[in-house]
Amino acid sequence: PGHQARINDVTCSAAHGLFLSAGGDGMAMGWDPRAEQPATHTLRVPGEAVSVTAGGAAENLVAVATPGQIRLWDIRKIGATPLGLLEPHSDDISQVRFHPTQRQMLLSGAEDGLVCVHDTSLGLDEEDATIAVLNLEQPVSTIGFHGDNAEFLHCCTTVEGLLVFDMTVFEKVSSIPDARPALSNAFQSKMDFLISLHWAQGKLFLAAGSHDGGVGVCELDTACRDQPNVVAKMVGGHVEAVRSLYW
């Protein structure tokens, strides 16, 4: 069997050929899509598993976040006791992600308005690992990366703000406290929320949605400073809010 409660996060470990899922049942699971069998890896955390990610300098770590903590295991030797425990935030954690090119870097975003950057090669507790704290001043919803070398961090907030940081110096590049007015103006129709950002073919795309099922896709500059350039407007399909896109 799989999860017994809502699935909160799904990502993949390309190095191990696994899909990873985190659920409200307090379980994080690893699934081999080539095998028609139950999860090949299972990890239990106290309370709810809100996010999961895999990486590390040796591609051996899996990090599972609960609202208050991040636990790290060696994916090759799953056991009851985690290798490390991070408690970097003062409010609920929203998402954890390993950096796509600097694989030792683990980032966590939370409702305290902070994104914490942890270098897992230095240790697996926050005293040793945490090397930078980025203040968004808004609760963090999702985090992601863009640029040819994933040198930019983009963050969406729970109040539909969009912020970009330069990961080479850990400095804020741009901050849009509420992206909806500019997007609504660009699409000439009301955009109620941000769906996600995608880096593809050397370009940054943002998808936004409306409560009646409309979806708009626009291209942004890497710093997210210029006006959005409309790429597509999709209406007449969904009749309720779209919350996820595959690019």
XYZ file of C-alpha atoms in Angstrom:
247
model
C 0.000 0.000 0.000
C 0.950 3.625 -0.349
C 0.113 6.647 1.757
C -2.877 6.588 4.073
C -3.367 10.354 4.038
C -2.915 13.322 1.706
C 0.310 13.455 -0.329
C 2.019 16.811 0.315
C 5.053 16.656 -1.958
C 6.454 14.592 -4.823
C 9.949 14.854 -6.276
C 12.484 12.495 -7.799
C 15.963 11.168 -7.174
C 17.482 10.795 -10.633
C 20.652 9.302 -9.161
C 18.692 6.402 -7.695
C 15.835 6.191 -10.193
C 13.231 6.867 -7.531
C 10.152 8.993 -7.136
C 9.874 10.353 -3.594
C 6.640 11.267 -1.837
C 5.827 12.851 1.526
C 2.437 12.425 3.166
C 0.217 13.538 5.982
C 0.500 10.029 7.432
C 4.030 10.822 8.612
C 5.616 8.704 5.889
C 8.134 9.505 3.171
C 8.344 6.844 0.485
C 10.628 6.026 -2.418
C 9.083 4.394 -5.477
C 10.905 2.603 -8.298
C 8.760 3.238 -11.401
C 10.377 0.255 -13.138
C 9.065 -2.163 -10.512
C 5.409 -3.035 -10.100
C 5.630 -3.277 -6.341
C 5.075 -1.191 -3.208
C 7.489 1.513 -2.126
C 11.096 0.321 -1.996
C 12.068 2.874 0.685
C 9.952 4.011 3.625
C 10.798 6.575 6.307
C 8.609 7.502 9.242
C 8.696 10.902 10.919
C 6.711 12.172 13.889
C 3.582 13.983 12.739
C 3.193 15.060 9.126
C 5.786 14.775 6.348
C 5.379 18.041 4.428
C 8.272 17.849 1.945
C 11.004 15.509 0.737
C 14.117 15.915 -1.411
C 17.222 13.891 -2.286
C 20.779 14.991 -2.999
C 24.041 15.527 -1.163
C 27.596 15.744 -2.444
C 27.641 11.963 -2.905
C 23.951 11.778 -3.918
C 23.350 9.763 -0.773
C 21.056 11.974 1.317
C 17.309 12.172 1.590
C 15.822 15.021 3.626
C 12.294 14.850 5.017
C 10.661 17.912 6.563
C 7.955 17.955 9.193
C 6.429 21.299 10.170
C 9.220 21.897 12.699
C 12.212 19.779 11.733
C 14.277 18.375 8.883
C 15.603 14.847 9.216
C 18.344 13.449 6.973
C 19.050 9.820 6.153
C 21.526 7.958 3.966
C 19.274 6.717 1.156
C 21.534 3.694 0.670
C 21.207 2.603 4.307
C 17.716 3.509 5.460
C 17.403 2.932 9.186
C 15.299 4.030 12.088
C 17.797 6.657 13.248
C 18.455 9.646 10.973
C 21.987 10.861 10.326
C 21.129 14.443 11.187
C 18.446 16.773 12.463
C 17.935 20.439 11.542
C 15.608 22.843 13.334
C 16.361 26.130 11.545
C 12.912 27.760 11.518
C 10.590 29.324 14.089
C 7.413 28.481 12.137
C 6.145 25.652 9.946
C 8.442 24.481 7.139
C 6.849 24.656 3.683
C 9.403 22.992 1.414
C 12.924 21.561 1.247
C 15.022 21.218 -1.899
C 18.609 20.270 -2.723
C 20.315 22.611 -5.190
C 20.371 21.060 -8.690
C 24.087 21.717 -9.352
C 25.643 22.333 -5.914
C 24.290 19.073 -4.608
C 25.595 19.518 -1.063
C 23.377 22.599 -0.609
C 20.007 21.979 1.049
C 17.502 24.843 1.176
C 14.443 25.101 3.396
C 11.615 27.642 3.228
C 9.085 28.257 5.960
C 6.173 30.355 7.147
C 8.582 32.435 9.263
C 9.534 34.217 6.023
C 13.021 32.714 5.874
C 14.885 30.502 3.444
C 17.815 28.781 5.154
C 20.784 27.471 3.173
C 22.536 24.416 4.628
C 25.844 23.001 3.393
C 25.518 19.317 4.260
C 29.209 18.734 3.539
C 29.995 20.738 6.703
C 27.723 18.736 8.975
C 24.151 17.601 9.483
C 23.011 19.939 12.250
C 22.181 23.624 11.868
C 25.110 24.846 13.974
C 27.564 23.426 11.431
C 25.512 23.271 8.236
C 23.558 26.536 8.053
C 25.632 29.027 6.055
C 23.043 31.644 5.024
C 19.593 32.879 6.002
C 17.549 34.796 3.415
C 14.723 36.997 4.696
C 11.685 37.247 2.427
C 9.526 39.082 4.993
C 6.596 36.994 3.733
C 5.650 33.362 4.465
C 7.346 31.040 1.982
C 5.180 28.783 -0.159
C 7.600 27.215 -2.674
C 11.250 27.503 -3.679
C 13.012 26.688 -6.940
C 16.033 27.466 -9.101
C 16.725 28.943 -12.516
C 19.615 30.115 -14.674
C 22.050 28.125 -16.791
C 23.857 27.009 -13.620
C 20.863 27.365 -11.305
C 22.510 30.498 -9.934
C 19.171 32.114 -9.070
C 16.733 31.100 -6.362
C 13.084 32.007 -6.887
C 10.581 31.971 -4.056
C 6.809 32.225 -4.148
C 5.030 33.342 -0.999
C 1.638 32.566 0.491
C 0.447 36.093 -0.376
C 1.426 35.625 -4.064
C 4.716 37.472 -3.795
C 7.747 36.584 -5.928
C 11.349 37.082 -4.848
C 14.636 36.244 -6.557
C 18.040 35.771 -4.914
C 21.516 35.452 -6.407
C 22.804 32.166 -4.995
C 26.433 33.045 -5.704
C 26.385 35.815 -3.082
C 23.107 35.063 -1.241
C 21.704 38.514 -2.013
C 18.216 39.606 -3.007
C 17.922 40.555 -6.687
C 14.257 41.510 -6.846
C 11.137 41.504 -4.713
C 7.531 41.734 -5.878
C 5.314 41.752 -2.762
C 2.227 40.904 -4.837
C 2.683 39.704 -8.427
C -1.027 39.520 -9.253
C -1.635 43.114 -10.437
C 1.193 42.995 -13.003
C 0.115 39.555 -14.203
C -3.548 40.547 -14.443
C -2.559 43.588 -16.470
C -0.384 41.508 -18.797
C -3.059 38.883 -19.419
C -5.904 41.421 -19.500
C -7.835 39.222 -17.072
C -7.711 38.614 -13.352
C -4.946 36.315 -12.104
C -5.637 35.140 -8.550
C -2.514 33.135 -7.663
C 0.892 31.909 -8.783
C 1.103 28.269 -9.820
C 4.814 27.690 -10.458
C 7.960 28.804 -12.270
C 9.853 26.723 -14.820
C 13.309 27.058 -16.387
C 13.295 25.589 -19.891
C 15.444 26.121 -22.998
C 17.329 28.944 -21.322
C 14.189 30.879 -20.436
C 12.171 31.482 -17.268
C 8.429 30.919 -17.437
C 5.805 31.688 -14.821
C 2.358 30.115 -14.709
C -0.487 31.872 -12.908
C -4.097 30.894 -12.435
C -7.597 32.132 -11.720
C -10.195 30.596 -9.448
C -12.401 29.728 -12.439
C -9.768 27.440 -13.984
C -7.956 29.867 -16.275
C -4.168 29.555 -16.683
C -1.726 32.096 -18.056
C 1.921 31.468 -18.949
C 4.405 34.308 -19.368
C 8.148 34.659 -19.870
C 10.194 36.583 -17.302
C 13.738 37.886 -17.331
C 16.071 36.000 -15.000
C 15.987 38.768 -12.375
C 12.185 39.111 -12.638
C 12.453 42.891 -12.960
C 10.917 43.543 -16.373
C 7.281 43.341 -17.418
C 6.058 39.799 -18.132
C 5.819 38.710 -21.755
C 2.631 36.714 -22.394
C 3.266 33.296 -23.970
C -0.110 31.579 -23.641
C -3.533 32.024 -22.109
C -5.531 28.851 -21.533
C -9.250 29.056 -20.786
C -12.253 26.813 -21.358
C -10.666 23.654 -19.943
C -10.711 23.436 -16.153
C -13.604 24.994 -14.270
C -11.824 25.195 -10.912
C -8.397 26.400 -9.829
C -5.375 24.701 -11.419
C -2.639 24.171 -8.846
C -0.034 22.157 -10.717
C 1.537 22.107 -14.180
C 4.056 19.775 -15.799
C 6.419 21.579 -18.160
